[in-house]
mmCIF file of C-alpha atoms in Angstrom:
data_model
loop_
_atom_site.group_PDB
_atom_site.id
_atom_site.type_symbol
_atom_site.label_atom_id
_atom_site.label_comp_id
_atom_site.label_asym_id
_atom_site.label_seq_id
_atom_site.Cartn_x
_atom_site.Cartn_y
_atom_site.Cartn_z
ATOM 1 C CA UNK A 1 1.078 12.391 10.454
ATOM 2 C CA UNK A 2 3.110 10.110 12.688
ATOM 3 C CA UNK A 3 4.168 13.056 14.851
ATOM 4 C CA UNK A 4 0.541 14.024 15.466
ATOM 5 C CA UNK A 5 -1.157 10.616 15.542
ATOM 6 C CA UNK A 6 1.573 8.300 16.826
ATOM 7 C CA UNK A 7 3.823 5.625 15.367
ATOM 8 C CA UNK A 8 1.039 3.020 15.099
ATOM 9 C CA UNK A 9 -1.265 5.186 12.997
ATOM 10 C CA UNK A 10 -3.107 3.295 10.241
ATOM 11 C CA UNK A 11 -2.412 5.047 6.953
ATOM 12 C CA UNK A 12 -3.785 4.060 3.554
ATOM 13 C CA UNK A 13 -2.591 5.986 0.515
ATOM 14 C CA UNK A 14 -4.489 5.413 -2.699
ATOM 15 C CA UNK A 15 -4.842 7.167 -5.987
ATOM 16 C CA UNK A 16 -3.401 7.894 -9.399
ATOM 17 C CA UNK A 17 0.225 8.810 -8.709
ATOM 18 C CA UNK A 18 1.197 9.178 -12.403
ATOM 19 C CA UNK A 19 4.256 7.028 -11.694
ATOM 20 C CA UNK A 20 4.937 3.305 -11.452
ATOM 21 C CA UNK A 21 5.711 1.612 -8.122
ATOM 22 C CA UNK A 22 9.426 1.416 -9.006
ATOM 23 C CA UNK A 23 9.817 5.130 -9.863
ATOM 24 C CA UNK A 24 11.970 7.329 -7.617
ATOM 25 C CA UNK A 25 9.003 9.541 -6.719
ATOM 26 C CA UNK A 26 7.292 6.513 -5.128
ATOM 27 C CA UNK A 27 10.229 4.578 -3.657
ATOM 28 C CA UNK A 28 12.406 7.437 -2.371
ATOM 29 C CA UNK A 29 10.126 10.423 -1.838
ATOM 30 C CA UNK A 30 6.911 8.677 -0.794
ATOM 31 C CA UNK A 31 8.951 5.795 0.686
ATOM 32 C CA UNK A 32 6.621 3.066 -0.587
ATOM 33 C CA UNK A 33 8.460 -0.165 -1.303
ATOM 34 C CA UNK A 34 7.888 -3.842 -2.121
ATOM 35 C CA UNK A 35 9.571 -5.363 0.933
ATOM 36 C CA UNK A 36 7.136 -6.372 3.686
ATOM 37 C CA UNK A 37 9.898 -7.485 6.068
ATOM 38 C CA UNK A 38 11.661 -4.128 5.783
ATOM 39 C CA UNK A 39 8.421 -2.158 6.264
ATOM 40 C CA UNK A 40 7.511 -4.205 9.362
ATOM 41 C CA UNK A 41 11.008 -4.088 10.875
ATOM 42 C CA UNK A 42 11.525 -2.234 14.149
ATOM 43 C CA UNK A 43 15.195 -1.750 13.251
ATOM 44 C CA UNK A 44 14.408 0.699 10.458
ATOM 45 C CA UNK A 45 14.571 4.313 11.616
ATOM 46 C CA UNK A 46 12.395 5.756 8.837
ATOM 47 C CA UNK A 47 8.726 4.899 8.258
ATOM 48 C CA UNK A 48 8.100 3.133 4.966
ATOM 49 C CA UNK A 49 4.870 2.130 3.254
ATOM 50 C CA UNK A 50 4.209 -1.219 1.617
ATOM 51 C CA UNK A 51 3.044 -0.823 -1.996
ATOM 52 C CA UNK A 52 0.499 -3.603 -2.530
ATOM 53 C CA UNK A 53 0.331 -2.997 -6.280
ATOM 54 C CA UNK A 54 3.957 -3.931 -6.913
ATOM 55 C CA UNK A 55 3.076 -7.604 -7.173
ATOM 56 C CA UNK A 56 0.960 -7.058 -10.274
ATOM 57 C CA UNK A 57 3.784 -5.640 -12.394
ATOM 58 C CA UNK A 58 5.360 -9.037 -13.095
ATOM 59 C CA UNK A 59 1.945 -10.438 -14.076
ATOM 60 C CA UNK A 60 1.582 -7.887 -16.888
ATOM 61 C CA UNK A 61 -1.404 -6.288 -15.179
ATOM 62 C CA UNK A 62 -1.707 -2.537 -15.103
ATOM 63 C CA UNK A 63 -4.053 0.373 -14.691
ATOM 64 C CA UNK A 64 -2.763 2.162 -17.782
ATOM 65 C CA UNK A 65 -1.389 0.846 -21.070
ATOM 66 C CA UNK A 66 0.863 2.983 -23.257
ATOM 67 C CA UNK A 67 1.904 1.306 -26.485
ATOM 68 C CA UNK A 68 2.408 -2.306 -25.462
ATOM 69 C CA UNK A 69 3.662 -1.463 -21.980
ATOM 70 C CA UNK A 70 1.590 -1.952 -18.843
ATOM 71 C CA UNK A 71 1.890 0.705 -16.149
ATOM 72 C CA UNK A 72 0.613 0.680 -12.572
ATOM 73 C CA UNK A 73 -0.206 4.339 -12.013
ATOM 74 C CA UNK A 74 -3.147 3.727 -9.654
ATOM 75 C CA UNK A 75 -1.787 2.368 -6.406
ATOM 76 C CA UNK A 76 -2.569 1.374 -2.816
ATOM 77 C CA UNK A 77 0.109 1.848 -0.169
ATOM 78 C CA UNK A 78 -0.271 0.889 3.473
ATOM 79 C CA UNK A 79 1.537 1.712 6.688
ATOM 80 C CA UNK A 80 3.325 -0.782 8.911
ATOM 81 C CA UNK A 81 0.396 -0.941 11.328
ATOM 82 C CA UNK A 82 -2.017 -2.039 8.573
ATOM 83 C CA UNK A 83 0.507 -4.497 7.154
ATOM 84 C CA UNK A 84 0.749 -6.070 10.613
ATOM 85 C CA UNK A 85 -3.046 -6.501 10.943
ATOM 86 C CA UNK A 86 -4.375 -10.037 11.352
ATOM 87 C CA UNK A 87 -7.493 -9.481 9.211
ATOM 88 C CA UNK A 88 -8.049 -10.531 5.602
ATOM 89 C CA UNK A 89 -9.905 -7.350 4.689
ATOM 90 C CA UNK A 90 -10.413 -3.781 5.787
ATOM 91 C CA UNK A 91 -13.745 -2.052 5.352
ATOM 92 C CA UNK A 92 -13.019 1.664 5.359
ATOM 93 C CA UNK A 93 -15.923 4.040 5.982
ATOM 94 C CA UNK A 94 -15.718 7.569 4.644
ATOM 95 C CA UNK A 95 -18.939 9.497 5.165
ATOM 96 C CA UNK A 96 -21.642 7.381 3.545
ATOM 97 C CA UNK A 97 -19.136 5.497 1.344
ATOM 98 C CA UNK A 98 -17.222 2.291 2.002
ATOM 99 C CA UNK A 99 -14.048 0.900 0.508
ATOM 100 C CA UNK A 100 -13.319 -2.810 0.838
ATOM 101 C CA UNK A 101 -9.603 -3.562 0.689
ATOM 102 C CA UNK A 102 -8.783 -7.263 0.680
ATOM 103 C CA UNK A 103 -5.602 -8.050 2.542
ATOM 104 C CA UNK A 104 -4.787 -11.091 0.428
ATOM 105 C CA UNK A 105 -2.578 -8.526 -1.274
ATOM 106 C CA UNK A 106 -0.297 -8.916 1.730
ATOM 107 C CA UNK A 107 -1.131 -12.464 2.876
ATOM 108 C CA UNK A 108 -2.750 -12.564 6.331
ATOM 109 C CA UNK A 109 -5.266 -14.942 7.986
ATOM 110 C CA UNK A 110 -9.088 -14.831 7.765
ATOM 111 C CA UNK A 111 -11.060 -12.076 9.564
ATOM 112 C CA UNK A 112 -12.303 -8.607 8.707
ATOM 113 C CA UNK A 113 -11.950 -5.251 10.472
ATOM 114 C CA UNK A 114 -13.987 -2.087 10.026
ATOM 115 C CA UNK A 115 -12.208 1.255 10.195
#
């Protein structure tokens, strides 16, 4: 995507990945991590995503419970350009549907942007 759209392309990945945010399939293959500074860094050669759901793991919140263990299989991951936005929400339009994603997941000031 970056090759076609450019390095500042806004990318939002969301869905049921059937893995937790700390699994190798997410951190190494999809390159979605829990380090905002690293994702935003210009010194990093590779493009990483910030996994906004990581923060809920320590709070014992999950999207799937197996036995007594909480799992975060449904996840939102954002590109560096979205993480750097100065809005507190993104309203994403897809056809006649809208998705409101609050950026308090990644701590930015008050405003809202429509995609």
